[in-house]
mmCIF file of C-alpha atoms in Angstrom:
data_model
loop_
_atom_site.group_PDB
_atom_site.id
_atom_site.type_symbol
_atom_site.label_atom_id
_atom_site.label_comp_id
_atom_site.label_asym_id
_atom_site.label_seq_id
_atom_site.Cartn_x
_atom_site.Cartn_y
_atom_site.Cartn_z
ATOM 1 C CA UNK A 1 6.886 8.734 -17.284
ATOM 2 C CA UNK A 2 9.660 10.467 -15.877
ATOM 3 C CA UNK A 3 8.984 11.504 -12.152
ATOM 4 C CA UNK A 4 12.398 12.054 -11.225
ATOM 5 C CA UNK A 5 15.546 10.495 -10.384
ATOM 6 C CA UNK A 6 15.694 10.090 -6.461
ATOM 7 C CA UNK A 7 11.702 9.365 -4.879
ATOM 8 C CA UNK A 8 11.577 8.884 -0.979
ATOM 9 C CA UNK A 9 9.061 6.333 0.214
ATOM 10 C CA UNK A 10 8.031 9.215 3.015
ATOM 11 C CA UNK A 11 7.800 8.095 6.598
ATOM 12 C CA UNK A 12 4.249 9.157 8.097
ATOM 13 C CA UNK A 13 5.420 11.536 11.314
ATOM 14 C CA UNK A 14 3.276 11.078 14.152
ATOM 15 C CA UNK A 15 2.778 12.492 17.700
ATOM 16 C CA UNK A 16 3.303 11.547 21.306
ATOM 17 C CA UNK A 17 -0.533 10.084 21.062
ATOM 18 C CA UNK A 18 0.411 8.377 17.688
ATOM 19 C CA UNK A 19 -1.710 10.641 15.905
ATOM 20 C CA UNK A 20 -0.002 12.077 12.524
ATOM 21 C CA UNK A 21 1.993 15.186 13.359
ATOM 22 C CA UNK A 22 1.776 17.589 10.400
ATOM 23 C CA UNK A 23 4.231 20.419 12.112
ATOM 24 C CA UNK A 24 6.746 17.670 11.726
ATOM 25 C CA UNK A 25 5.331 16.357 8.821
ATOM 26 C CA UNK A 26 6.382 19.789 7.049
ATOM 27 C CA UNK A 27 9.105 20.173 8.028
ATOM 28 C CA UNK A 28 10.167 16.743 7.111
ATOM 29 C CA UNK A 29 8.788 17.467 3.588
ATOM 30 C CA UNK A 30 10.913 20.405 3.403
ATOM 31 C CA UNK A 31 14.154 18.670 4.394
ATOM 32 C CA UNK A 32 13.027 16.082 1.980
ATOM 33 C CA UNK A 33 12.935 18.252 -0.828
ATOM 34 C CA UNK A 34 15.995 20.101 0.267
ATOM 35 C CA UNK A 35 18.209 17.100 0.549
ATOM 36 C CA UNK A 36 18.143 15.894 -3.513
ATOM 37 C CA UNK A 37 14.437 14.001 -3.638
ATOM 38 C CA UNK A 38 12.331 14.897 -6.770
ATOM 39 C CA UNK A 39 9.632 12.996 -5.651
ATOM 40 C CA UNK A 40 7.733 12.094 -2.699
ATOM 41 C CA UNK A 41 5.659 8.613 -2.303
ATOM 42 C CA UNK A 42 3.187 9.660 0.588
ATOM 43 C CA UNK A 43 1.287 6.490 2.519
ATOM 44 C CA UNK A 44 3.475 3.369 0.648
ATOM 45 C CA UNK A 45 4.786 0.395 3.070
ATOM 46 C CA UNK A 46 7.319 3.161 4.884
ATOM 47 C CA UNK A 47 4.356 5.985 5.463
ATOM 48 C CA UNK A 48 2.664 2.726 7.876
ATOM 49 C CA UNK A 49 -0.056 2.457 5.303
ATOM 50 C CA UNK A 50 -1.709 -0.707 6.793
ATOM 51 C CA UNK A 51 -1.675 1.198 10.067
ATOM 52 C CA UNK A 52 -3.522 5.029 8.182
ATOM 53 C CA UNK A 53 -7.276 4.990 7.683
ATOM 54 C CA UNK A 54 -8.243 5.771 4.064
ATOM 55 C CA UNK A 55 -9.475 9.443 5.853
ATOM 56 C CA UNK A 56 -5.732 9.784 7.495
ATOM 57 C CA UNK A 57 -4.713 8.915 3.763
ATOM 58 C CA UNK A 58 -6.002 11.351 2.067
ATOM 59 C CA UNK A 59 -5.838 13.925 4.945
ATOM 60 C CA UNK A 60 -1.990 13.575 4.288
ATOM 61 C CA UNK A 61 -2.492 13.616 0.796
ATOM 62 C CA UNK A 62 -3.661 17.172 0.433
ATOM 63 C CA UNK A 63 -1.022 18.449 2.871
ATOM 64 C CA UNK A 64 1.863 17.136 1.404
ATOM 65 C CA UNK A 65 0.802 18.333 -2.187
ATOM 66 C CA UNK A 66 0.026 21.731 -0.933
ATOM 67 C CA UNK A 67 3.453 21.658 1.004
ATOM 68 C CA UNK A 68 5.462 20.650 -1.688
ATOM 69 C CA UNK A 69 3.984 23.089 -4.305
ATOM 70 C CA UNK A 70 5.442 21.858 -7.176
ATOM 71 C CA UNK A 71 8.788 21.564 -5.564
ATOM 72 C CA UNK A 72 8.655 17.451 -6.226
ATOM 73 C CA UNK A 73 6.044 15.398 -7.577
ATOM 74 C CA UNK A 74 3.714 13.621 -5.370
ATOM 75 C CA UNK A 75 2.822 10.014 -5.721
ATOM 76 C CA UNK A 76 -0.306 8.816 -3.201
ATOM 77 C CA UNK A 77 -0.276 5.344 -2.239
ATOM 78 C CA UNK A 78 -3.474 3.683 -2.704
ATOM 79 C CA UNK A 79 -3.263 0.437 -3.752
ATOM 80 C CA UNK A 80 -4.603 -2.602 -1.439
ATOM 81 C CA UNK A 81 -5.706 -5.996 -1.870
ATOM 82 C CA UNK A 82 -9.452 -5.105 -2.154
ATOM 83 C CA UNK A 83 -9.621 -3.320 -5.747
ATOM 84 C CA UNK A 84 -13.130 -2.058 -4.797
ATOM 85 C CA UNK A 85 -11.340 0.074 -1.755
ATOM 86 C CA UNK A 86 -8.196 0.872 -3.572
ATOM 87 C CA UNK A 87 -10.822 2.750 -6.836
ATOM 88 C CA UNK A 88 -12.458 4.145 -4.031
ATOM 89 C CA UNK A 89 -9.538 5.741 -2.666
ATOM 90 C CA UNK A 90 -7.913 6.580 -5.981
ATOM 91 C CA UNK A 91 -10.475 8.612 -6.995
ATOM 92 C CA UNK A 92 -10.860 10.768 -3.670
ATOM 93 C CA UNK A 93 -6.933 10.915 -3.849
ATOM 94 C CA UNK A 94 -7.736 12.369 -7.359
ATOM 95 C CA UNK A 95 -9.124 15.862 -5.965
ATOM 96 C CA UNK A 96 -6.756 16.272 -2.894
ATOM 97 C CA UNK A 97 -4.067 17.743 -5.911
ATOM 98 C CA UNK A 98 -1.163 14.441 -5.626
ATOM 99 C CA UNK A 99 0.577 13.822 -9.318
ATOM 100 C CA UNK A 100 0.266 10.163 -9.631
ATOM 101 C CA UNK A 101 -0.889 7.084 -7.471
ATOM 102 C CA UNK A 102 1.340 3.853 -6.713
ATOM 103 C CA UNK A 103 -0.944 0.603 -6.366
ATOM 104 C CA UNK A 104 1.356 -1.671 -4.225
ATOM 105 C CA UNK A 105 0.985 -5.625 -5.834
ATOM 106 C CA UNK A 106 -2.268 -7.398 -3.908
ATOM 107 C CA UNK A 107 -1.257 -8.998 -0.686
ATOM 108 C CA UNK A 108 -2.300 -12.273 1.530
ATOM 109 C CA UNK A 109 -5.222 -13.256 -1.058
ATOM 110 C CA UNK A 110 -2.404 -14.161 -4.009
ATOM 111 C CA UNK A 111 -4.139 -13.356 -6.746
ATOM 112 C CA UNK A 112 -3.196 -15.199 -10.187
ATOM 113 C CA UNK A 113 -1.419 -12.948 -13.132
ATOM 114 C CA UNK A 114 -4.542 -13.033 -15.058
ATOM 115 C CA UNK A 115 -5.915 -11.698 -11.412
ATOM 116 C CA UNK A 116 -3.120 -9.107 -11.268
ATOM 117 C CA UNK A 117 -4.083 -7.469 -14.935
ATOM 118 C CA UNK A 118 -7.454 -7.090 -14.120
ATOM 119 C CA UNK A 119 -6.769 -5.398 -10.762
ATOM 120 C CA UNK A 120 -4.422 -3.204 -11.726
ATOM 121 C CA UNK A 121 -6.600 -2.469 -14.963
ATOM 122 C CA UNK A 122 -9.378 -1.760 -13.089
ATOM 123 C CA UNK A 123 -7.742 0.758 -11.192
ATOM 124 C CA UNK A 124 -6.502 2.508 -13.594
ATOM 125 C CA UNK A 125 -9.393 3.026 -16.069
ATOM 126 C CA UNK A 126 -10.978 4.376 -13.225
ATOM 127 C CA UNK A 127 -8.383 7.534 -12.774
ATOM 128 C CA UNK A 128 -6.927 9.887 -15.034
ATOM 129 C CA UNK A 129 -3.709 10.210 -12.662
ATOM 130 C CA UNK A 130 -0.566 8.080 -13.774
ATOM 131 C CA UNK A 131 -0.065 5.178 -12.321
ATOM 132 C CA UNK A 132 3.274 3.213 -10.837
ATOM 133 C CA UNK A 133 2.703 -0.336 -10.026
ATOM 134 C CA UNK A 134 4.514 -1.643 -7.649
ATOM 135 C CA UNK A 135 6.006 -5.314 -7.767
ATOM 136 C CA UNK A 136 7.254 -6.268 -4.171
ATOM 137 C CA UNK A 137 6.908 -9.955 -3.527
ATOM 138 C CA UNK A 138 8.942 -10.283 -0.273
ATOM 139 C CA UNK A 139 5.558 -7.928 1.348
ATOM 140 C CA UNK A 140 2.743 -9.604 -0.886
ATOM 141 C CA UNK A 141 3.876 -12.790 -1.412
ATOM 142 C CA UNK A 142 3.204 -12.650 -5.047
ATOM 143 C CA UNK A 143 5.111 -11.256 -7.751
ATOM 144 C CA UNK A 144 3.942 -9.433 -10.913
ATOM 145 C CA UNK A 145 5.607 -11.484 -13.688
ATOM 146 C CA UNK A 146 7.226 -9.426 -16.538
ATOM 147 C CA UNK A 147 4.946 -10.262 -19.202
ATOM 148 C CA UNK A 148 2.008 -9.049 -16.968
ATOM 149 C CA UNK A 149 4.052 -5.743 -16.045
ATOM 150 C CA UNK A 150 4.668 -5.898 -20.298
ATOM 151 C CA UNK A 151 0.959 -6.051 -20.876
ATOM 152 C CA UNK A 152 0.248 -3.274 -18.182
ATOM 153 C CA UNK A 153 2.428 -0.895 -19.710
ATOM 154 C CA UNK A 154 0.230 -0.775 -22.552
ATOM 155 C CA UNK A 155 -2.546 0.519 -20.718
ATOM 156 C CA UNK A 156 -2.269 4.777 -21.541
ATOM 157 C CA UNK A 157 -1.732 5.533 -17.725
ATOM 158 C CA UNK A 158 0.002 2.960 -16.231
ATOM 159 C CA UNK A 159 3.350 4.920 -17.126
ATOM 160 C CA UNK A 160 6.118 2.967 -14.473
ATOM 161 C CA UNK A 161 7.056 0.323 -12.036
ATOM 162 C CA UNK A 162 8.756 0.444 -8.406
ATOM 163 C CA UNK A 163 10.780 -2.996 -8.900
ATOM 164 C CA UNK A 164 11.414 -4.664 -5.347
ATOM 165 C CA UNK A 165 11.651 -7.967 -6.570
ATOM 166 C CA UNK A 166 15.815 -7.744 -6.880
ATOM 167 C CA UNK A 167 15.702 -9.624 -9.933
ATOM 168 C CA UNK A 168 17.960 -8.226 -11.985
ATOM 169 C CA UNK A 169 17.093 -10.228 -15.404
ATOM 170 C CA UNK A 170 13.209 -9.703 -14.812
ATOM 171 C CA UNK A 171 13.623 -5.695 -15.164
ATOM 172 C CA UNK A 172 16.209 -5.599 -18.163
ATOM 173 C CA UNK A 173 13.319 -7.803 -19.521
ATOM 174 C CA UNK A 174 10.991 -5.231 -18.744
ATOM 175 C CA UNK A 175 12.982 -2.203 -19.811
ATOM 176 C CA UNK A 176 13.820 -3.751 -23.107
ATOM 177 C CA UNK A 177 10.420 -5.353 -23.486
ATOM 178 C CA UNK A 178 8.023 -1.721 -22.977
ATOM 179 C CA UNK A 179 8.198 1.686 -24.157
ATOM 180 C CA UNK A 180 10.846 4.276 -23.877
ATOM 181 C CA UNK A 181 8.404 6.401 -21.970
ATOM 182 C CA UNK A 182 7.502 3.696 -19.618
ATOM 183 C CA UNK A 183 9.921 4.055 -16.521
ATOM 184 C CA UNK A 184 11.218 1.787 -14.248
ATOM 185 C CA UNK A 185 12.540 2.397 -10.752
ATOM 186 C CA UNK A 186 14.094 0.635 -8.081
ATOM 187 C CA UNK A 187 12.792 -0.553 -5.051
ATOM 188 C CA UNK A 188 15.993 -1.475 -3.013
ATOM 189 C CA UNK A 189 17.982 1.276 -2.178
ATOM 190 C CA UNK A 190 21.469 -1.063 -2.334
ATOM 191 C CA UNK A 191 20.357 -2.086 -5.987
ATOM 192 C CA UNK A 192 19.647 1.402 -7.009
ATOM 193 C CA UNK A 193 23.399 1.559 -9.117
ATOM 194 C CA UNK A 194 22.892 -1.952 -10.574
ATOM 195 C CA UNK A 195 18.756 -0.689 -12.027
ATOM 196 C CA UNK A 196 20.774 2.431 -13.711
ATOM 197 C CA UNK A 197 22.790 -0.401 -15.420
ATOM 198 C CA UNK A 198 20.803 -1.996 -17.338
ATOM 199 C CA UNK A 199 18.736 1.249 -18.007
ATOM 200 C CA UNK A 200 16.186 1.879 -14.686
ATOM 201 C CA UNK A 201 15.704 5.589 -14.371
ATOM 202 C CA UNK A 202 16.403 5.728 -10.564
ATOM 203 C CA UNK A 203 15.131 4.904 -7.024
ATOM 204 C CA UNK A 204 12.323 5.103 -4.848
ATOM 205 C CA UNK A 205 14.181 5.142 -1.631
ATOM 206 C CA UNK A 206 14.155 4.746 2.086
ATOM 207 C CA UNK A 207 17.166 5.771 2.982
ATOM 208 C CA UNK A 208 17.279 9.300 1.165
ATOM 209 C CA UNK A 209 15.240 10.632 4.124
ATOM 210 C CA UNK A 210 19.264 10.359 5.979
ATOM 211 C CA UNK A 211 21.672 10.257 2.335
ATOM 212 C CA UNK A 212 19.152 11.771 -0.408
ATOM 213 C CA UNK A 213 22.240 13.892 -1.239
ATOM 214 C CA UNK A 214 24.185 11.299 -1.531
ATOM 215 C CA UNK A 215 22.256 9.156 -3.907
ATOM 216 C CA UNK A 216 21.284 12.112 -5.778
ATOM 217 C CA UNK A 217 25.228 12.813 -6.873
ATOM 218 C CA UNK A 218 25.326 9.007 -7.303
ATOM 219 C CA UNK A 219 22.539 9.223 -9.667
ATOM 220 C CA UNK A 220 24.114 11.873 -11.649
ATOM 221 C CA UNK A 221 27.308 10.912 -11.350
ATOM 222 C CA UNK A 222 26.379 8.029 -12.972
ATOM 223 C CA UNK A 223 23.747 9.579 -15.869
ATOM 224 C CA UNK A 224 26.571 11.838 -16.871
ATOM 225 C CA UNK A 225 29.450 9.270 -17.428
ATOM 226 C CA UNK A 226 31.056 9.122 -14.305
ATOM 227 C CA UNK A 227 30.917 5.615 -13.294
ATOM 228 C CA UNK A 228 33.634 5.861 -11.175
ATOM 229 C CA UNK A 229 32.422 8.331 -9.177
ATOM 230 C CA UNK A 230 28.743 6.695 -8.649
ATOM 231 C CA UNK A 231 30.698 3.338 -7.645
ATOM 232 C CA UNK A 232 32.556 5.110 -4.884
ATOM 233 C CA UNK A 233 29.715 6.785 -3.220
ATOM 234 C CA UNK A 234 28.026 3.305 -4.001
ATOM 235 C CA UNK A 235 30.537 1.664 -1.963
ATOM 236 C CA UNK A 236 30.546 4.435 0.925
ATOM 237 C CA UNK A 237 26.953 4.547 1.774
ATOM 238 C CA UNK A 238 26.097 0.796 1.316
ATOM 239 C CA UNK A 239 26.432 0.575 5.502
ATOM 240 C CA UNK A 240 24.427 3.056 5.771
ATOM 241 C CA UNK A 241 21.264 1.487 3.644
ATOM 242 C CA UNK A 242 22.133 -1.942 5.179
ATOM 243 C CA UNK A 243 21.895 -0.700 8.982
ATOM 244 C CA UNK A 244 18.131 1.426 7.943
ATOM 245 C CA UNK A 245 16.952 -2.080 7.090
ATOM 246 C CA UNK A 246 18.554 -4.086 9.806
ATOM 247 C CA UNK A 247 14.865 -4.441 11.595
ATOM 248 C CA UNK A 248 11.918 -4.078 10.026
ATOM 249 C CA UNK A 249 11.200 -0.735 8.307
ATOM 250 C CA UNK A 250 10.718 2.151 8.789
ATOM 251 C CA UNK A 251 11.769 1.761 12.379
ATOM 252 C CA UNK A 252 14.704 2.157 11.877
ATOM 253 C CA UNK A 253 14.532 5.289 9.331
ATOM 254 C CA UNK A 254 12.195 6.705 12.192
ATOM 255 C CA UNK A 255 15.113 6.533 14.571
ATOM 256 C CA UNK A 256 17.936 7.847 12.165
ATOM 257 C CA UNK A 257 15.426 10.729 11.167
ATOM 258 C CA UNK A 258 15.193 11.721 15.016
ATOM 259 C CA UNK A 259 18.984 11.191 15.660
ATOM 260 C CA UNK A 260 19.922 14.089 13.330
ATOM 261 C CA UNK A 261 17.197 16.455 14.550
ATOM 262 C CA UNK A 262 14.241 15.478 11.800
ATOM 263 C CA UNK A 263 11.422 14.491 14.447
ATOM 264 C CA UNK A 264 9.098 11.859 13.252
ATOM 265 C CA UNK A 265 8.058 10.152 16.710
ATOM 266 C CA UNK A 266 7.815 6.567 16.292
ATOM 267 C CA UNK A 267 6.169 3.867 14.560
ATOM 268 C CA UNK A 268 2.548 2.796 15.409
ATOM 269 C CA UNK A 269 1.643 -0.676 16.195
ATOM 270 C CA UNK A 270 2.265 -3.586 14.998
ATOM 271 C CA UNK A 271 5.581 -2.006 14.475
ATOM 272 C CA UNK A 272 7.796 -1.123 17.180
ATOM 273 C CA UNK A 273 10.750 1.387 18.082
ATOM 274 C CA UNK A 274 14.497 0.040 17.874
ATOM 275 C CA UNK A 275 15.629 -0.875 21.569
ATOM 276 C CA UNK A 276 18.551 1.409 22.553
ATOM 277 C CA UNK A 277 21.537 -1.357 21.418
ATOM 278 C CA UNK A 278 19.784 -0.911 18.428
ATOM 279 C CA UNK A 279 19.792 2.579 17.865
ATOM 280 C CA UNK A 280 23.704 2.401 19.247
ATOM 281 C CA UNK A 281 24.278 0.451 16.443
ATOM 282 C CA UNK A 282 22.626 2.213 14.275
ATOM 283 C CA UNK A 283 23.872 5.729 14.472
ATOM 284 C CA UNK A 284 27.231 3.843 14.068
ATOM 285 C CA UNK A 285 26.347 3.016 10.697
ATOM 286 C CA UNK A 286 25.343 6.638 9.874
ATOM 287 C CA UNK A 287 27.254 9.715 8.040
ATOM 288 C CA UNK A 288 29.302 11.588 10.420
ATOM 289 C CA UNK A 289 28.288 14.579 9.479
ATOM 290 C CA UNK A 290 24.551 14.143 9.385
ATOM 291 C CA UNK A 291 24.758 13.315 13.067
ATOM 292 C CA UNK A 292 23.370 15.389 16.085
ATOM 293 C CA UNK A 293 22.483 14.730 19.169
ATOM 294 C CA UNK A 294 20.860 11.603 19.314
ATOM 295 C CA UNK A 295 19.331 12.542 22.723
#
């Protein structure tokens, strides 16, 4: 299933009390939208899922689907490593209007691949929203093996994958190995050119909250035969996705989103806000022209 070409892994704004802050959360939406992403993952790794209670969840749910209106399609996040909890969730994400769910791989109780398929099955016969898996081993410490991704696909509405694994020869496996309407996507924004390669259909990004523009033209530039083109802006904004995951994320997308005048407050324990040599070197590493005052 086709949800796009650029999706932003959307950073949860919150308050001076930590509490989420849905003034800034539309706005952010907007800019979002306005700035080249088709899609918009709400409560993933970046939106400080572990940190949102399942009401907070789908709270933010509802708001960003009635924000965005149709403007981009809106993926919930509602995977976990309790499949009990994660149905539970799917199905009251189901009524608060979001397109499609993403069920992030189980973490910390490394399930086996037979463990995986009946997880992610589970899940899904329980919904009638698509569903994106998403493999990302270097968070859950296991990784959904191709064949098991293979087998999903088969499964009417598990329709795509986020890939975060970086393995190159595991996704052309996977694109070659499942159906032309099955789509995969990747999960590092500095491997998004490579995915288009061997035949991904785009990104589910981080840093298009600060360059969505830019990887939008990349994208294109790249779907309609200009290879050169994509490589160059490749090769531009690299720095720029390498210094929003120089400490842990979203931190540092937090910081950059403030710096050009996109308030998000910061990040909620156990995560914590870049210390000011950080965010020096950080808004080195950033578009000129996006800049503002960092304050």
């Amino acid at each position: 299933m086709n949800f796009g070409q650029v999706l932003t892994a959307m950073v949860t704004p919150f308050d001076q009390n930590g509490d989420i802050d849905y003034h800034a959360a539309r706005t952010l939406i907007n800019h979002l939208i306005a700035n080249g992403s088709d899609g918009l993952v709400v409560a993933g790794t970046t939106g400080e899922s572990p940190t949102l209670t399942s009401n907070e969840k789908l709270d933010l749910f509802r708001f960003v689907a009635k924000v965005a209106d149709g403007r981009a399609t809106v993926i919930a996040g509602t995977g976990s490593n309790n499949t009990r909890a994660s149905i539970d969730l799917t199905r009251q994400a189901e009524a608060t209007g979001v397109d499609a769910i993403m069920l992030t791989t189980p973490y910390y109780n490394k399930p086996s691949q037979e463990g995986l398929y009946h997880h992610y099955k589970a899940i899904a016969q329980a919904t009638s929203l698509p569903v994106m898996l998403y493999n990302v081993p270097g968070r859950s410490a296991v990784t959904i093996a191709p064949e098991t991704i293979i087998q999903l696909s088969e499964i009417n509405n598990i329709v795509s994958v986020k890939e975060a694994s970086g393995n190159l020869d595991a996704m052309t496996d996977i694109i070659s190995k499942t159906s032309d309407d099955f789509t995969l996507y990747s999960g590092d924004d500095s491997l998004t050119l490579p995915v288009l390669a061997i035949g991904g259909n785009g990104i589910v990004s981080v840093s298009s909250h600060i360059i969505g523009g830019y990887l939008k033209e990349m994208v294109q530039s790249y779907q309609n035969g200009n290879v050169q083109r994509a490589a160059l802006i490749h090769q531009d904004m690299l720095p720029t996705m390498k210094a929003l995951f120089a400490q842990p994320s979203p931190s540092p997308v937090k910081a950059a989103l403030n710096m050009i005048g996109i308030y998000v407050g910061d990040v909620r324990l156990p995560m914590v806000p870049l210390s000011i040599e950080e965010k020096k070197q950080l808004q080195q590493m950033l578009p000129p022209n996006k800049i503002t005052d960092a304050g």
